[in-house]
PDB file of C-alpha atoms in Angstrom:
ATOM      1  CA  UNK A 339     -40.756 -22.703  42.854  1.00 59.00           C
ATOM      2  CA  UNK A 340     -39.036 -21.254  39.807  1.00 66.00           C
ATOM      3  CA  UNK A 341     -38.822 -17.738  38.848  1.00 75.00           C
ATOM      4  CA  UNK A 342     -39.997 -17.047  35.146  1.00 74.00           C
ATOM      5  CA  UNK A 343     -38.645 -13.643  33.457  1.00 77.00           C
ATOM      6  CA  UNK A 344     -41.511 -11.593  31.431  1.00 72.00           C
ATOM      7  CA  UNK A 345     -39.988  -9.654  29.030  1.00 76.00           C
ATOM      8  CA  UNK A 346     -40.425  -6.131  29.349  1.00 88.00           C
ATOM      9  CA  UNK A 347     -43.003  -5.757  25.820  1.00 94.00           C
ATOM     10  CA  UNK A 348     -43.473  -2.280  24.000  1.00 97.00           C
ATOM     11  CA  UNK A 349     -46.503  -0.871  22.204  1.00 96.00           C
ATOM     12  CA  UNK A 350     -44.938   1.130  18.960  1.00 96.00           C
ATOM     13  CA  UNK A 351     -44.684   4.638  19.889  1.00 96.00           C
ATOM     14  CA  UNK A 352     -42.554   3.471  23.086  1.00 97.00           C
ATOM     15  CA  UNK A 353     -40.581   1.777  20.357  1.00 97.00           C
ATOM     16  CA  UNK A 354     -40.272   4.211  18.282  1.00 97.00           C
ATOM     17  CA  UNK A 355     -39.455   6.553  21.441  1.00 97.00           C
ATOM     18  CA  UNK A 356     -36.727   4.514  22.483  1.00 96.00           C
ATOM     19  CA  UNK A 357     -35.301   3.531  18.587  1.00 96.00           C
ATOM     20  CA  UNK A 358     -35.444   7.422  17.863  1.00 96.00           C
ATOM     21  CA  UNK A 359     -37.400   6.476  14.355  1.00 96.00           C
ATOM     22  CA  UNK A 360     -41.019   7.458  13.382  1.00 97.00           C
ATOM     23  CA  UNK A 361     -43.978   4.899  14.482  1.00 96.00           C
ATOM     24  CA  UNK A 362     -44.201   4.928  10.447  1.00 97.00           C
ATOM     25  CA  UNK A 363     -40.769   3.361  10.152  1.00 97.00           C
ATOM     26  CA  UNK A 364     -40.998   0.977  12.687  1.00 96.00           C
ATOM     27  CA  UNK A 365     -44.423  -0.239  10.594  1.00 95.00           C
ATOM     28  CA  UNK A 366     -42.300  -0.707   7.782  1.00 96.00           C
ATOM     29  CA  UNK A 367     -39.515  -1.923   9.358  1.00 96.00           C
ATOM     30  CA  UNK A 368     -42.277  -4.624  10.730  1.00 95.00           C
ATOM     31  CA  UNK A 369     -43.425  -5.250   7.696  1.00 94.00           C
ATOM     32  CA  UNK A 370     -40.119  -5.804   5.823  1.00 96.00           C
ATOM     33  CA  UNK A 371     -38.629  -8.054   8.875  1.00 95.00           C
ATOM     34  CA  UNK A 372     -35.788  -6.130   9.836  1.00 95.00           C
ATOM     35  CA  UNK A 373     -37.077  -5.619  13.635  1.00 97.00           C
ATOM     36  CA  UNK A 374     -37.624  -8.053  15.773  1.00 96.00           C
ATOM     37  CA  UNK A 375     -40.819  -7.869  16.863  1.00 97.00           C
ATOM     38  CA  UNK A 376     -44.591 -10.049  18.020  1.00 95.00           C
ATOM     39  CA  UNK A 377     -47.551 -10.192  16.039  1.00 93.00           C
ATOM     40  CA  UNK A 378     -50.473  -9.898  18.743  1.00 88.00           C
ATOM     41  CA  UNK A 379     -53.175  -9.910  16.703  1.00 88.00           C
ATOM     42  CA  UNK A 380     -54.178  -8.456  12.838  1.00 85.00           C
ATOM     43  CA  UNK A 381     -53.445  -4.683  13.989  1.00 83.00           C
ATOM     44  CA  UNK A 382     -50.976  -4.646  16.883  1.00 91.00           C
ATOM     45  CA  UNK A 383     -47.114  -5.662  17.280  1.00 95.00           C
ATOM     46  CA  UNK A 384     -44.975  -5.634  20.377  1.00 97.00           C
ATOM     47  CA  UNK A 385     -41.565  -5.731  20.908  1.00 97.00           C
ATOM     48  CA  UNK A 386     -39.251  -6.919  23.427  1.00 96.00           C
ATOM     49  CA  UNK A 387     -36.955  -4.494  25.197  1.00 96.00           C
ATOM     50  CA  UNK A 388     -34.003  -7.185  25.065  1.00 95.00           C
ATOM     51  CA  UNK A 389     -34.578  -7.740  21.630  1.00 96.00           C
ATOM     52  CA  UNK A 390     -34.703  -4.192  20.612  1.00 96.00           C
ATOM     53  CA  UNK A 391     -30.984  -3.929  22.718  1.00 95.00           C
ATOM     54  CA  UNK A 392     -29.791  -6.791  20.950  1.00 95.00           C
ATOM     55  CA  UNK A 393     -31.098  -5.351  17.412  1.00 95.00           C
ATOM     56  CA  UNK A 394     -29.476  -2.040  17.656  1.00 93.00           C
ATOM     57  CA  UNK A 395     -26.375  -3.467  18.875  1.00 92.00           C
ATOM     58  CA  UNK A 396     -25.706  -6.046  15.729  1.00 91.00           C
ATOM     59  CA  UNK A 397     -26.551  -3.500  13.715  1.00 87.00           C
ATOM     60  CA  UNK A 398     -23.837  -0.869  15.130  1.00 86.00           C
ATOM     61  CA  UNK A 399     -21.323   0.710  12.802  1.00 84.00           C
ATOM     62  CA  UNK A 400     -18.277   1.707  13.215  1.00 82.00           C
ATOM     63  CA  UNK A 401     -16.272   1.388  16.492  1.00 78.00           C
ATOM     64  CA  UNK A 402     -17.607   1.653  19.888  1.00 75.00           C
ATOM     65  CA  UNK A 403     -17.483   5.180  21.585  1.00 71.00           C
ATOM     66  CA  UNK A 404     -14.715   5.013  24.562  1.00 68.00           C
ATOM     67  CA  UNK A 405     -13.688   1.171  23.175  1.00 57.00           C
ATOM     68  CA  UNK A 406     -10.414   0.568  22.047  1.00 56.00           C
ATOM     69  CA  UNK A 407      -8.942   1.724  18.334  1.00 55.00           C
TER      70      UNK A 407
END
């Protein structure tokens, strides 16, 4: 039998929590598509943990703290 990873999903205020922003900017970061994120139904989004790694990594500035000049 296979195993089959869930992704670890987050309501918005754990998003927000781990992002550092407001639940207000991650609505309107939602609603402008700049975070990756799931539609669940009309009200509610989710987003995945891996995603939300990935995100704030491509969107990094600057060098890496402790990387090489």
């Amino acid at each position: 039998m296979s195993s089959v990873t869930v992704p670890r999903l987050l309501n918005v205020v754990e998003a927000a929590e781990f992002l550092g922003m407001s639940r207000n900017a991650i609505y309107i970061a939602c609603r402008e598509g700049r975070i990756p994120h799931y539609k669940v139904n009309d009200w509610s989004v989710r987003f995945d943990l891996d995603d939300l790694r990935a995100w704030l990594e491509s969107n990094r500035r600057g060098p890496k703290v402790g990387g090489a000049p």
